[in-house]
Short mmCIF file of C-alpha atoms and ligand atoms in Angstrom, two decimals:
data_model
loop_
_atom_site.label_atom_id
_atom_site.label_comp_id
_atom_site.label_asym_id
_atom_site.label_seq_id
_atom_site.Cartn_x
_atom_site.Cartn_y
_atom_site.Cartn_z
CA UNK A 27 -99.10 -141.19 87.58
CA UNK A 28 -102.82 -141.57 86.85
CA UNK A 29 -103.08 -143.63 83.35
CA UNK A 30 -106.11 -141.42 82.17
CA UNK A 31 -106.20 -138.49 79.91
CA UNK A 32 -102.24 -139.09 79.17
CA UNK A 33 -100.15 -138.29 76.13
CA UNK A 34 -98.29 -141.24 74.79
CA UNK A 35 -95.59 -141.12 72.16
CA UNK A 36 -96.47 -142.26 68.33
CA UNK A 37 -95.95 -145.91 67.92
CA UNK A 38 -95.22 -147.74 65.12
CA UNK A 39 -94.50 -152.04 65.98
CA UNK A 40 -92.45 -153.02 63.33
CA UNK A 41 -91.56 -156.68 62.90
CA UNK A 42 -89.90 -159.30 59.82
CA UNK A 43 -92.41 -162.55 60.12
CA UNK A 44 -92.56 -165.37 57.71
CA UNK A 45 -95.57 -166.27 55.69
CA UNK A 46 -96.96 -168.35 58.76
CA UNK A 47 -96.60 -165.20 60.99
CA UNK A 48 -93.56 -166.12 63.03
CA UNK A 49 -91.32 -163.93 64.47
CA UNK A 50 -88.73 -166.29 65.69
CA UNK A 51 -88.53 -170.27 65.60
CA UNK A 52 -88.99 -172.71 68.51
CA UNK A 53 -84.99 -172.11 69.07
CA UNK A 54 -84.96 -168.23 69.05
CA UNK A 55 -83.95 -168.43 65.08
CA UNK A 56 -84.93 -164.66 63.73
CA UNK A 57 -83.35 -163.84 60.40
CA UNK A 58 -85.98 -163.59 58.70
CA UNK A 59 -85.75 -159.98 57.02
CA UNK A 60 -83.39 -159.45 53.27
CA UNK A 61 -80.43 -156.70 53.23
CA UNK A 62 -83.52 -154.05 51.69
CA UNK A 63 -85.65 -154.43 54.52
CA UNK A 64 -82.34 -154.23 57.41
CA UNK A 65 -81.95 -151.09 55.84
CA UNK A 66 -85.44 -150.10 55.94
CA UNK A 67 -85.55 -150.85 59.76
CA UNK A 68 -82.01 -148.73 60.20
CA UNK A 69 -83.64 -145.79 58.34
CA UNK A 70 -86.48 -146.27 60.26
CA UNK A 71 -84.28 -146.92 64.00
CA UNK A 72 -82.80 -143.51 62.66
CA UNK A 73 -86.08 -141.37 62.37
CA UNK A 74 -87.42 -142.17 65.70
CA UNK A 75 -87.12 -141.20 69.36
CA UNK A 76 -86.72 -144.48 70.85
CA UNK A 77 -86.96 -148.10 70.04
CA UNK A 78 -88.68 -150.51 72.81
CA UNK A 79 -88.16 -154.63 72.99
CA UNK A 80 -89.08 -157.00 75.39
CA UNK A 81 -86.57 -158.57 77.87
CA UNK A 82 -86.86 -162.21 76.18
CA UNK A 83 -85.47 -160.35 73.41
CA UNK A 84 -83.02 -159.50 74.96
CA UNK A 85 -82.00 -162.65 76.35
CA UNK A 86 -82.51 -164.29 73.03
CA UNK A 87 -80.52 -162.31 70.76
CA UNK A 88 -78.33 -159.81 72.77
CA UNK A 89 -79.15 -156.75 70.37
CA UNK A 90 -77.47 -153.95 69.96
CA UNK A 91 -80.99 -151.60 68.81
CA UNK A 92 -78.58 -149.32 66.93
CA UNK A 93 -77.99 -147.24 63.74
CA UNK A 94 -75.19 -149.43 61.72
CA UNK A 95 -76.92 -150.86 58.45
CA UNK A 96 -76.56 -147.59 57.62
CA UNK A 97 -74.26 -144.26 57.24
CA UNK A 98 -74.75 -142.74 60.76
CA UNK A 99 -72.97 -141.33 63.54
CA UNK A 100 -73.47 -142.16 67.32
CA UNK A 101 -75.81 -139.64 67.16
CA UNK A 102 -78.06 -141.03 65.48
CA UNK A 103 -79.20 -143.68 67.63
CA UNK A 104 -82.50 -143.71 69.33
CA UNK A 105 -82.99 -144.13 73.07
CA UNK A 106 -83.04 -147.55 73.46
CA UNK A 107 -85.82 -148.94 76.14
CA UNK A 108 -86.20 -152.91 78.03
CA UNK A 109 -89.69 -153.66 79.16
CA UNK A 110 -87.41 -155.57 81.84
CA UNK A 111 -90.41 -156.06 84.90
CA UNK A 112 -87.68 -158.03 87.62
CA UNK A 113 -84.37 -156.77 85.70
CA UNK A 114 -83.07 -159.43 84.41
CA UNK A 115 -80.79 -157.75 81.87
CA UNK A 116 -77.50 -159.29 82.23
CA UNK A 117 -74.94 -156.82 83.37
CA UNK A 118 -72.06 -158.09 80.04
CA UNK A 119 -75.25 -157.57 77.01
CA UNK A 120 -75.11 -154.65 74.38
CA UNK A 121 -77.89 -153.43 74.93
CA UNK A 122 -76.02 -151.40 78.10
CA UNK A 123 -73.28 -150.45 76.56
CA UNK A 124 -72.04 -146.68 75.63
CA UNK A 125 -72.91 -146.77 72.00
CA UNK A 126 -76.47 -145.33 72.72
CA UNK A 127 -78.55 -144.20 75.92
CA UNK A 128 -80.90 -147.17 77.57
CA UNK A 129 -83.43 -146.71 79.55
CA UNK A 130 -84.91 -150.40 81.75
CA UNK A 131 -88.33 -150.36 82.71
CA UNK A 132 -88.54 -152.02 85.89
CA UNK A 133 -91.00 -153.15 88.96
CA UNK A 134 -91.23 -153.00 91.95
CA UNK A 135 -90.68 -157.16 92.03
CA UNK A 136 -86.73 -156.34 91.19
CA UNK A 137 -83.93 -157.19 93.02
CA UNK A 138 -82.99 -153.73 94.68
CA UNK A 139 -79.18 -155.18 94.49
CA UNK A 140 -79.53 -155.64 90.68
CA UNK A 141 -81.09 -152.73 89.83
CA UNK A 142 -78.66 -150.74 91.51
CA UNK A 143 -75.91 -152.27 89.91
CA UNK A 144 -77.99 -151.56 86.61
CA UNK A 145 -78.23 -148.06 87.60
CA UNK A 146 -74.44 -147.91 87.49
CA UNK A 147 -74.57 -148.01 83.53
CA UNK A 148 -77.84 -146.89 82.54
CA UNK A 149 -81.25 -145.13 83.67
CA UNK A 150 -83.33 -147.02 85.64
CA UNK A 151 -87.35 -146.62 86.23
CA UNK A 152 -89.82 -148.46 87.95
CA UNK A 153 -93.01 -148.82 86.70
CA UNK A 154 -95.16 -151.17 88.34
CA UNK A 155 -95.69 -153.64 91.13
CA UNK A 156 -95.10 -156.98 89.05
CA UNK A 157 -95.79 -156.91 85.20
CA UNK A 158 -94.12 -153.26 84.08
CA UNK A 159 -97.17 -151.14 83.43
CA UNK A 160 -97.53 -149.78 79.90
CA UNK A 161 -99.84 -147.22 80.17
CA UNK A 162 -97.88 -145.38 82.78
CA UNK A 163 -94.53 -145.75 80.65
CA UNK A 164 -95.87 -144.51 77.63
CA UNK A 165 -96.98 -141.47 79.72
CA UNK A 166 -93.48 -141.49 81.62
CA UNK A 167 -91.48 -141.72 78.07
CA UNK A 168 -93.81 -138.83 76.79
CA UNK A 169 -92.64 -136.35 79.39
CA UNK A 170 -89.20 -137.69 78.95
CA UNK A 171 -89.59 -135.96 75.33
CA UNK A 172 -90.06 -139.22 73.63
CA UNK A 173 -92.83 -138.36 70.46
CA UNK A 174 -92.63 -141.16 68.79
CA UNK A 175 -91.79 -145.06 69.35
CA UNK A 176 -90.57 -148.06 67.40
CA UNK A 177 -92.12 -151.18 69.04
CA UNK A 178 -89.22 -153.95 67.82
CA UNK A 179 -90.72 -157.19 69.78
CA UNK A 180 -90.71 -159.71 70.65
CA UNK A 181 -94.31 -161.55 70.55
CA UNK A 182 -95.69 -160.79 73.79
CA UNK A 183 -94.59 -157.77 74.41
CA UNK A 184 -96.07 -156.90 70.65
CA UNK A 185 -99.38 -158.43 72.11
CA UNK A 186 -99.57 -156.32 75.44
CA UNK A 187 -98.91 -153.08 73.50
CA UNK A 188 -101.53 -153.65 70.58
CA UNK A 189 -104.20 -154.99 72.95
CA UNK A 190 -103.85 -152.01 75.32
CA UNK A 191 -104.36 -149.86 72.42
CA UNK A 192 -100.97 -148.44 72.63
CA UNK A 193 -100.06 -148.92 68.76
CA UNK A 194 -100.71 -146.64 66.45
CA UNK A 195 -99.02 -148.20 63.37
CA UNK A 196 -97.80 -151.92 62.44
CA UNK A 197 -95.42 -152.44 59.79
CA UNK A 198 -94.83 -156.24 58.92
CA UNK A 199 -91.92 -157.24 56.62
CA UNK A 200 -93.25 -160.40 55.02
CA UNK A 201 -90.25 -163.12 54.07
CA UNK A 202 -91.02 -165.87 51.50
CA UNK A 203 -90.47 -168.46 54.32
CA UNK A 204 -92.42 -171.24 56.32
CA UNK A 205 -91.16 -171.80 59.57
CA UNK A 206 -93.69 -173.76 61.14
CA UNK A 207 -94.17 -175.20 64.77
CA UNK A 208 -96.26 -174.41 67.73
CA UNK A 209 -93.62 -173.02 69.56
CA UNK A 210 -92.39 -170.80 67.59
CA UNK A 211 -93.28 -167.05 68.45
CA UNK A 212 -95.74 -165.28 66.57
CA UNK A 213 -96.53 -161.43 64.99
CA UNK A 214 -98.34 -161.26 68.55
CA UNK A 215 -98.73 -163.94 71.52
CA UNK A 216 -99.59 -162.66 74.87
CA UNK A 217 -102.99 -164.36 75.84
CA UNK A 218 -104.52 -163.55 72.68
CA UNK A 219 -108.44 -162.67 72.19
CA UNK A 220 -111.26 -164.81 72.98
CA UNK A 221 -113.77 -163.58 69.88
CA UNK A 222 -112.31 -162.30 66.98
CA UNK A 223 -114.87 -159.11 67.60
CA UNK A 224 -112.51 -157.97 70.49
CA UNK A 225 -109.20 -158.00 68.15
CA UNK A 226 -106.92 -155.18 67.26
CA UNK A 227 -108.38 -153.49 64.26
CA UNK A 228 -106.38 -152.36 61.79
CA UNK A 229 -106.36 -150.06 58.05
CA UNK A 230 -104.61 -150.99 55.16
CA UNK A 231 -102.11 -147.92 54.50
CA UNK A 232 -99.49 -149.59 51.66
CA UNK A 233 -97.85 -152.07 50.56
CA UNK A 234 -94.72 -152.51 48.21
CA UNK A 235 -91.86 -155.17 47.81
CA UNK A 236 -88.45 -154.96 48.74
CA UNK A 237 -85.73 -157.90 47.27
CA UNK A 238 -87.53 -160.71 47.83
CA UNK A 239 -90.05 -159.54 50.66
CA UNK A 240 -93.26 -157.83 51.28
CA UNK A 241 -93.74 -155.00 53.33
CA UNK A 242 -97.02 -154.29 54.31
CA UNK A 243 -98.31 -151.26 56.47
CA UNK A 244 -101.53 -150.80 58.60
CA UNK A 245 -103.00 -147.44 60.65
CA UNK A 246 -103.90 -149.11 64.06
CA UNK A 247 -107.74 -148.39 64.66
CA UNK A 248 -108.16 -146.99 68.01
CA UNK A 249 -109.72 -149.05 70.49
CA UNK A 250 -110.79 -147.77 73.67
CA UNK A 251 -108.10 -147.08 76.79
CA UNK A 252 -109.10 -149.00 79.51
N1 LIG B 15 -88.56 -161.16 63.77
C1 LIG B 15 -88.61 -160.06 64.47
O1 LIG B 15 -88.87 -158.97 63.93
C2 LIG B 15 -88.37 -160.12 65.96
C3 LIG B 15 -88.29 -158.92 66.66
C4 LIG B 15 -88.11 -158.99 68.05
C5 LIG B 15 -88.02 -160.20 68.69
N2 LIG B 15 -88.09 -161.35 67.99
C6 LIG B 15 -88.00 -162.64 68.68
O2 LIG B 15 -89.03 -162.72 69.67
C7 LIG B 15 -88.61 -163.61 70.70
C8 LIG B 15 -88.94 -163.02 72.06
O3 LIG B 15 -90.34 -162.81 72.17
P1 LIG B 15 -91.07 -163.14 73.54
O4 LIG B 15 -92.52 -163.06 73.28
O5 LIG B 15 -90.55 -164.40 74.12
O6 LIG B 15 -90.60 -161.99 74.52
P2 LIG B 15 -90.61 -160.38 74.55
O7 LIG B 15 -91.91 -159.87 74.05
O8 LIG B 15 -89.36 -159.90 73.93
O9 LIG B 15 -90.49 -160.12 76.12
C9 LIG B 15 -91.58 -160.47 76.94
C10 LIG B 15 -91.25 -160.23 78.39
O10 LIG B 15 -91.28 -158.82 78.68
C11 LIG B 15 -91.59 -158.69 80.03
N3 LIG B 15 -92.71 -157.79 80.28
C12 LIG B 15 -92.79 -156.98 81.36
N4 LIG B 15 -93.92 -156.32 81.38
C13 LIG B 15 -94.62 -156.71 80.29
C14 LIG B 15 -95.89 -156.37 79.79
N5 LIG B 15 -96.69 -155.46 80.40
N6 LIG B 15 -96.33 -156.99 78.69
C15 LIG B 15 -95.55 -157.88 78.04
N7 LIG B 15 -94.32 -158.25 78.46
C16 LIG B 15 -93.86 -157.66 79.59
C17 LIG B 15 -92.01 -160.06 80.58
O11 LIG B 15 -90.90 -160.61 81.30
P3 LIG B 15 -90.70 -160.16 82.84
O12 LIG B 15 -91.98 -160.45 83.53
O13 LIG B 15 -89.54 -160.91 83.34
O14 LIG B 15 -90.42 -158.70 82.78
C18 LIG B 15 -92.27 -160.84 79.32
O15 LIG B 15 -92.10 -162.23 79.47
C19 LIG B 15 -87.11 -163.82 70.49
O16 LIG B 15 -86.90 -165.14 70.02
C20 LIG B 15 -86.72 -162.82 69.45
O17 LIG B 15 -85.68 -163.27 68.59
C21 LIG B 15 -88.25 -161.34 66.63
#
C-alpha cells in the first residue's frame, strides 16, 4: 500500500480533559466528562463509521466503544478499531465481544499464536513492521468503506494521529477540574514538538456549554503528509 495520494476517512479526535489538559490521572483515573457531554459522545459514537483508541486504553479502562448512553439498537454501533502494534488485547476485554464488530491493527512484531487466537473473535490486520503504521490504515479503513472516524484516545495515540496530519477535527470537552501531576496523560503526548512553529494548527469552529462543562471545537489546519 503506497501511503501517497491516499483517501483517508474524516476524523474528528474527540476527548473530555480537565482545565490543565489531562486526559487521565497518574493512576488511569478518566471521568472527567458530565451526563450532557456522555451523551454528546454517544450521539456522536452513533453518527460515525468507526471509533479508533489506543491499546493502553484499552488496558486501562476495558471499554466497551458502544452506543448505550443513548436509545439505540445493536445497530447502531460503529466499527470499533485497536491501534494494537504486538496484540496485546487480552482475549476476556469488551472490546472483543459480540455487541459490535472490532477490527485490531496489528504488526508484524505480534505473536503469530496470539493473533491467531485473536482472529478467532474478531478481524485481524497487520499494518506495519513494529509501530502500526497510520498512514497505511487510514488508507486500509477507507477502502474498507470507513468515511469518517472518531479518534477516542488515549494521549499518544491522539499525538501520532494529529502530528501525521491525520485529524481533521478536535473536539475537547473541557471539565471544571485540576488534576495535576506530571504523569498524568495529556490532550496529546507522543514526543511532542520541538518549536512551537512545527505544532498542529488549528481553527476555532464553536464553542458552547453543556451542565457544567465546555465544549470547544477546532477545524484541524492541514499540514503537509509526509
Ligand atoms: N479523557 C478521555 O477522553 C480519554 C480518552 C481515551 C483515553 N484516555 C486515557 O488515556 C490513557 C491511555 O493513553 P496512552 O497515551 O497511555 O495510550 P494510547 O494512546 O491509548 O495507546 C498508545 C499505544 O498504542 C500503540 N500504538 C501502536 N502504533 C502506534 C502509533 N503509530 N502511534 C501511537 N501509538 C501506537 C502503542 O503500543 P504498542 O506499541 O504496544 O502497540 C502505544 O503505546 C488511559 O489512562 C485512558 O483512560 C482518556
Amino acid at each position: 500500500m503506497s501511503p501517497k495520494n491516499y483517501e483517508k476517512p474524516y476524523t474528528i479526535l474527540n476527548s473530555a480533559m480537565t482545565l490543565d489538559g489531562k486526559i487521565a490521572t497518574k493512576t488511569g483515573s478518566s471521568e472527567i466528562s458530565g451526563q450532557e457531554d456522555l451523551v454528546r459522545v454517544h450521539e456522536l459514537r452513533m453518527e460515525v463509521d468507526a471509533i479508533m483508541v489506543g491499546i493502553n486504553t484499552v488496558l486501562a479502562d476495558d471499554p466497551r466503544l458502544t452506543v448505550h448512553k443513548i436509545p439505540s439498537s445493536k445497530s447502531d454501533n460503529p466499527l470499533r478499531i485497536v491501534v494494537d502494534s504486538r496484540a496485546r488485547t487480552p482475549l476476556n476485554f469488551r472490546i472483543l465481544n459480540s455487541d459490535a464488530k472490532t477490527l485490531l491493527a496489528v504488526t508484524q512484531a505480534a505473536d503469530p499464536v496470539k493473533v491467531n487466537k485473536l482472529k478467532q473473535l474478531v478481524d485481524v490486520v497487520v499494518c506495519g513492521e513494529k509501530h502500526v503504521d497510520l498512514k497505511n490504515l487510514m488508507k486500509h479503513l477507507y477502502e474498507l468503506g470507513i468515511k469518517t472516524l472518531m479518534l477516542e484516545g488515549g494521549s499518544t495515540l491522539n499525538y501520532s494521529m494529529l502530528s501525521e496530519g491525520l485529524v481533521d477535527e478536535v473536539r475537547v470537552c473541557i471539565a471544571p477540574m485540576v488534576a495535576g501531576g506530571k504523569y498524568a496523560k495529556t490532550l496529546a503526548d507522543g514526543d511532542g514538538f520541538d518549536e512551537m512553529k512545527d505544532s498542529v494548527k488549528l481553527e476555532f469552529k464553536k464553542s458552547y456549554t453543556l451542565g457544567d462543562d465546555l465544549i470547544v471545537e477546532y477545524k484541524v489546519l492541514p499540514r503537509k503528509l509526509k
